[in-house]
Coordinates of C-alpha atoms in Angstrom, one line a residue:
X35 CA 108.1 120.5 80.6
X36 CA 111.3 121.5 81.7
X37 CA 112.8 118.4 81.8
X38 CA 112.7 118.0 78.0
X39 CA 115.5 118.2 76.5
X40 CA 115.1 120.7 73.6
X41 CA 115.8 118.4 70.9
X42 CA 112.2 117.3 71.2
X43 CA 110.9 120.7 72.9
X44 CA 108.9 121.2 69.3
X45 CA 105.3 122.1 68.4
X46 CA 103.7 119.6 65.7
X47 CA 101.5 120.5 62.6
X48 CA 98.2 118.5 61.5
X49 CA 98.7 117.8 57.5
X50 CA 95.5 119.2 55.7
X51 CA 95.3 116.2 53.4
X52 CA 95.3 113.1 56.6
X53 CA 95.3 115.0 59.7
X54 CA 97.8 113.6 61.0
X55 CA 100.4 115.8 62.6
X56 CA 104.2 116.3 61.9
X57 CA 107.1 118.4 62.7
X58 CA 107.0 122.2 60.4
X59 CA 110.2 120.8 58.5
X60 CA 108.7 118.0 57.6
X61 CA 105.3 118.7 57.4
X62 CA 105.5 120.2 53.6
X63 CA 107.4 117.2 52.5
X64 CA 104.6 114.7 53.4
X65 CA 101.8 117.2 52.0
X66 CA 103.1 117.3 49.0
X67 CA 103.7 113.2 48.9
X68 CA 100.5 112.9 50.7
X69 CA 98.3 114.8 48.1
X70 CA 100.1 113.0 45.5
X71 CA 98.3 109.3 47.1
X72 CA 94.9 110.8 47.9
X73 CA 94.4 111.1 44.4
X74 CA 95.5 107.3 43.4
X75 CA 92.7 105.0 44.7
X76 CA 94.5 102.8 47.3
X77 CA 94.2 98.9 46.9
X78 CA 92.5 97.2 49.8
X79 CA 95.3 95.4 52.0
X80 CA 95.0 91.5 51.9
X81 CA 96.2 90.6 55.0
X82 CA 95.4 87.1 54.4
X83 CA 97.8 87.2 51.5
X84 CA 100.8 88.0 53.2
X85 CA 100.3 85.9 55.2
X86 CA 100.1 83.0 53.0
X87 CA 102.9 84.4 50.7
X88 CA 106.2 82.2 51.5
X89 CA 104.1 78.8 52.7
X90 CA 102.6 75.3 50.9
X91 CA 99.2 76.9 50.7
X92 CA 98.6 78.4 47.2
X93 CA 97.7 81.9 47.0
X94 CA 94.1 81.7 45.2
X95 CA 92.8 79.7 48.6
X96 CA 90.3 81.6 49.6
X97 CA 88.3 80.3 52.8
X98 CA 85.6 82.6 52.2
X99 CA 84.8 80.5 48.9
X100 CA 85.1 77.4 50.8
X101 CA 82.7 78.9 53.6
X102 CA 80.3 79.7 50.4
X103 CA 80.2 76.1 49.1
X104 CA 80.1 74.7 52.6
X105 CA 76.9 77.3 53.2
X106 CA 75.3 75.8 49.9
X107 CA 75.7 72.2 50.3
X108 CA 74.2 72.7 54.1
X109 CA 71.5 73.8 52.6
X110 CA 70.9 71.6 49.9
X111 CA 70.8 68.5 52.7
X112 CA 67.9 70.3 54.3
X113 CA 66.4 70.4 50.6
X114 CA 67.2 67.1 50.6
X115 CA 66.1 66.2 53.6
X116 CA 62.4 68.2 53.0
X117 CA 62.2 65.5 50.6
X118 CA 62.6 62.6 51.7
X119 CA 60.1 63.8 54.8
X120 CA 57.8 64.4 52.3
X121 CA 58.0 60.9 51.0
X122 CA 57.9 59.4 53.9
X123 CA 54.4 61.2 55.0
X124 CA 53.2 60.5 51.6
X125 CA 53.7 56.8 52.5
X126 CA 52.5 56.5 55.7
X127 CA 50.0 58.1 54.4
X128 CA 48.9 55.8 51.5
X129 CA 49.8 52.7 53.3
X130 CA 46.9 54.0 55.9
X131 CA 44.6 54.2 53.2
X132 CA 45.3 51.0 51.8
X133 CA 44.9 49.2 55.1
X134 CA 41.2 51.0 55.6
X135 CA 40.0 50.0 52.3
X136 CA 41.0 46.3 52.7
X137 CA 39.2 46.4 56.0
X138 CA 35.7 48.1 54.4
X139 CA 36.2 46.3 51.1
X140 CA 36.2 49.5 49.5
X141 CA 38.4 49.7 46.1
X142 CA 41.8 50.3 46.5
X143 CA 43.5 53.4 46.1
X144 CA 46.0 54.0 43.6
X145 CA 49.9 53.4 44.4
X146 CA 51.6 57.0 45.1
X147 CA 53.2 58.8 42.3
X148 CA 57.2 58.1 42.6
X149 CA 59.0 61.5 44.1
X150 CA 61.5 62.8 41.9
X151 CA 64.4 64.4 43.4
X152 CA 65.1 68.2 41.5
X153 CA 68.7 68.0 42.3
X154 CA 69.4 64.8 40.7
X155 CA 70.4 65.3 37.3
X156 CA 68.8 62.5 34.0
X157 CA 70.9 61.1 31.9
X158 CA 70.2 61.4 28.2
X159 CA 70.8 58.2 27.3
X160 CA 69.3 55.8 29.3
X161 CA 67.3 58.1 31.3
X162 CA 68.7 57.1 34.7
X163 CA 69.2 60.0 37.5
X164 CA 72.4 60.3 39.6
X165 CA 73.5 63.3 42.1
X166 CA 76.1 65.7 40.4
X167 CA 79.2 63.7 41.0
X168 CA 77.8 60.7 40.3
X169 CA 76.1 61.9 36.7
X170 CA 79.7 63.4 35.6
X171 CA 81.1 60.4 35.6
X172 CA 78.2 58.4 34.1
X173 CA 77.2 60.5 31.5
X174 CA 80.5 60.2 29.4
X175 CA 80.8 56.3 29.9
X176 CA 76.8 56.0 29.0
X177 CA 77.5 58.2 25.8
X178 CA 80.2 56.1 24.7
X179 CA 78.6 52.6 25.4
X180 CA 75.9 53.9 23.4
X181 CA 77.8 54.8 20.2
X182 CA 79.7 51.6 20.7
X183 CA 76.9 50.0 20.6
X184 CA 75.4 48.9 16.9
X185 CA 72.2 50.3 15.5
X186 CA 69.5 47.1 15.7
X187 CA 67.9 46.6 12.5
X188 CA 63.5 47.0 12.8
X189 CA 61.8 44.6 13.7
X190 CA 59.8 42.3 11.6
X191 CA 56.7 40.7 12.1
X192 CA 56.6 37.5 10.7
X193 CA 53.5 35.3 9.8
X194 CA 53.4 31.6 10.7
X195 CA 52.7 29.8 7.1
X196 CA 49.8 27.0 7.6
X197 CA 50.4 23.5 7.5
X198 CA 51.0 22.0 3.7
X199 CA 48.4 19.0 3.2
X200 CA 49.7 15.5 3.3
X201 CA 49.3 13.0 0.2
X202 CA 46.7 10.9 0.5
X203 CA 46.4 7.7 -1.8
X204 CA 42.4 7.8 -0.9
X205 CA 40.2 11.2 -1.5
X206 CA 37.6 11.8 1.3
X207 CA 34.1 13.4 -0.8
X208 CA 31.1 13.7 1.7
X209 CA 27.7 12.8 0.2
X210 CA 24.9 14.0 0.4
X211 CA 23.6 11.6 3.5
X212 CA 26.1 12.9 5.4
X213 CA 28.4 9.9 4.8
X214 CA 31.5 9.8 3.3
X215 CA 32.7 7.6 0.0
X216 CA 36.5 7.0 -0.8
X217 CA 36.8 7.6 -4.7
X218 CA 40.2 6.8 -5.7
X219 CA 42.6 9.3 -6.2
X220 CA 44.6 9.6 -9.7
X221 CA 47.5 8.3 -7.4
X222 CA 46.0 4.5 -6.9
X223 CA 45.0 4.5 -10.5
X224 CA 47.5 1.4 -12.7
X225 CA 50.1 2.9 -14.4
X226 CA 50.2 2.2 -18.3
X227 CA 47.4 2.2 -20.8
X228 CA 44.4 0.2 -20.2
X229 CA 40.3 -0.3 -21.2
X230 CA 37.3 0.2 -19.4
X231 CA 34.3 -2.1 -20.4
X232 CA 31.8 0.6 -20.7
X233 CA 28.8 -1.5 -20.6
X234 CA 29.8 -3.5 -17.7
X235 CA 30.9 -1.0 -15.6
X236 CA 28.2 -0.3 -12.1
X237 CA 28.5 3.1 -13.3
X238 CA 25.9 2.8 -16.5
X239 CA 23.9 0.2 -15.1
X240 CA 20.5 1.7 -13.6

């Protein structure tokens, strides 16, 4: 102690507001200045900021976002990859069922129902199902096609009309007997006037 010099020989004060401790001539200054902050609610120090401040990288990067998103799609790739294990039993599965039943001869089972995947997202026009990046695109382009597209008129069903009868210069008149007698038509008649001799006519003779 001795060898101090007595320019720093001096006892030191703890402030009642911090605790830290100063020198008695400056001790009241930082009290006062000291009570003044405690009372202002001090912004947490971005460290991360300052350090970014002054370089390429813009200053709403935040790696703990990035670590967020990374974290979600990691764990929708084991969703996705529950999924397509469970398909993969389920056809093992019915594929071993088929191949008993066509050994007994016992009817076959019916075809598995298709798997759809939840995260895949439908289109509203043509009902199609893509991944997220893949629908943003589509969607718009599918939308548009469609209102491009011209309204088709509804459909009509149209009747086949039957086959018009040809002219025939002969009539066909079944008998009685079964048989079949040609009387001529008013087509093979003689144009122009003429007379028919009543009495000598096969008709009136019995």
């Amino acid at each position: 102690m001795s060898n101090i010099p007595e320019e720093f020989n001096f006892t030191l004060s703890p402030c009642h507001v911090c605790g830290r401790k100063f020198r008695s001539d400056i001790l009241n200054r930082h009290q006062e200045v000291c009570s003044k902050l405690a009372k202002k609610k001090r912004k947490v120090f971005d460290s991360e900021k300052m350090r970014i401040s002054g370089t390429d990288i813009p200053v709403h990067y935040n790696p703990k976002n990035k670590n967020a998103q990374a974290y979600t799609k990691s764990e929708q790739k084991k969703k996705n990859w529950r999924v397509k294990h469970d398909e993969l039993i389920n056809a093992i599965r019915s594929a071993r069922s088929y191949e008993i039943s066509k050994a007994t001869g016992a009817p076959l089972p019916p075809p598995p129902p298709p798997v759809i995947d939840p995260s895949f997202v439908q289109c509203d026009y043509c009902g199609r199902r893509f991944n997220e990046k893949a629908a943003e695109r589509h969607i718009p382009f599918c939308k548009e096609k469609q209102m491009r597209l011209p309204s088709k008129p509804p459909q009509v069903l149209r009747i086949a009309r039957p086959a018009m009868p040809t002219k025939k210069n002969e009539r066909e008149v079944s008998s009685g007997y079964g048989q079949k007698s040609r009387i001529p038509g008013p087509e093979s008649q003689p144009k122009g006037d003429y007379k028919v001799n009543l009495v000598s006519s096969p008709l009136f003779l019995c």
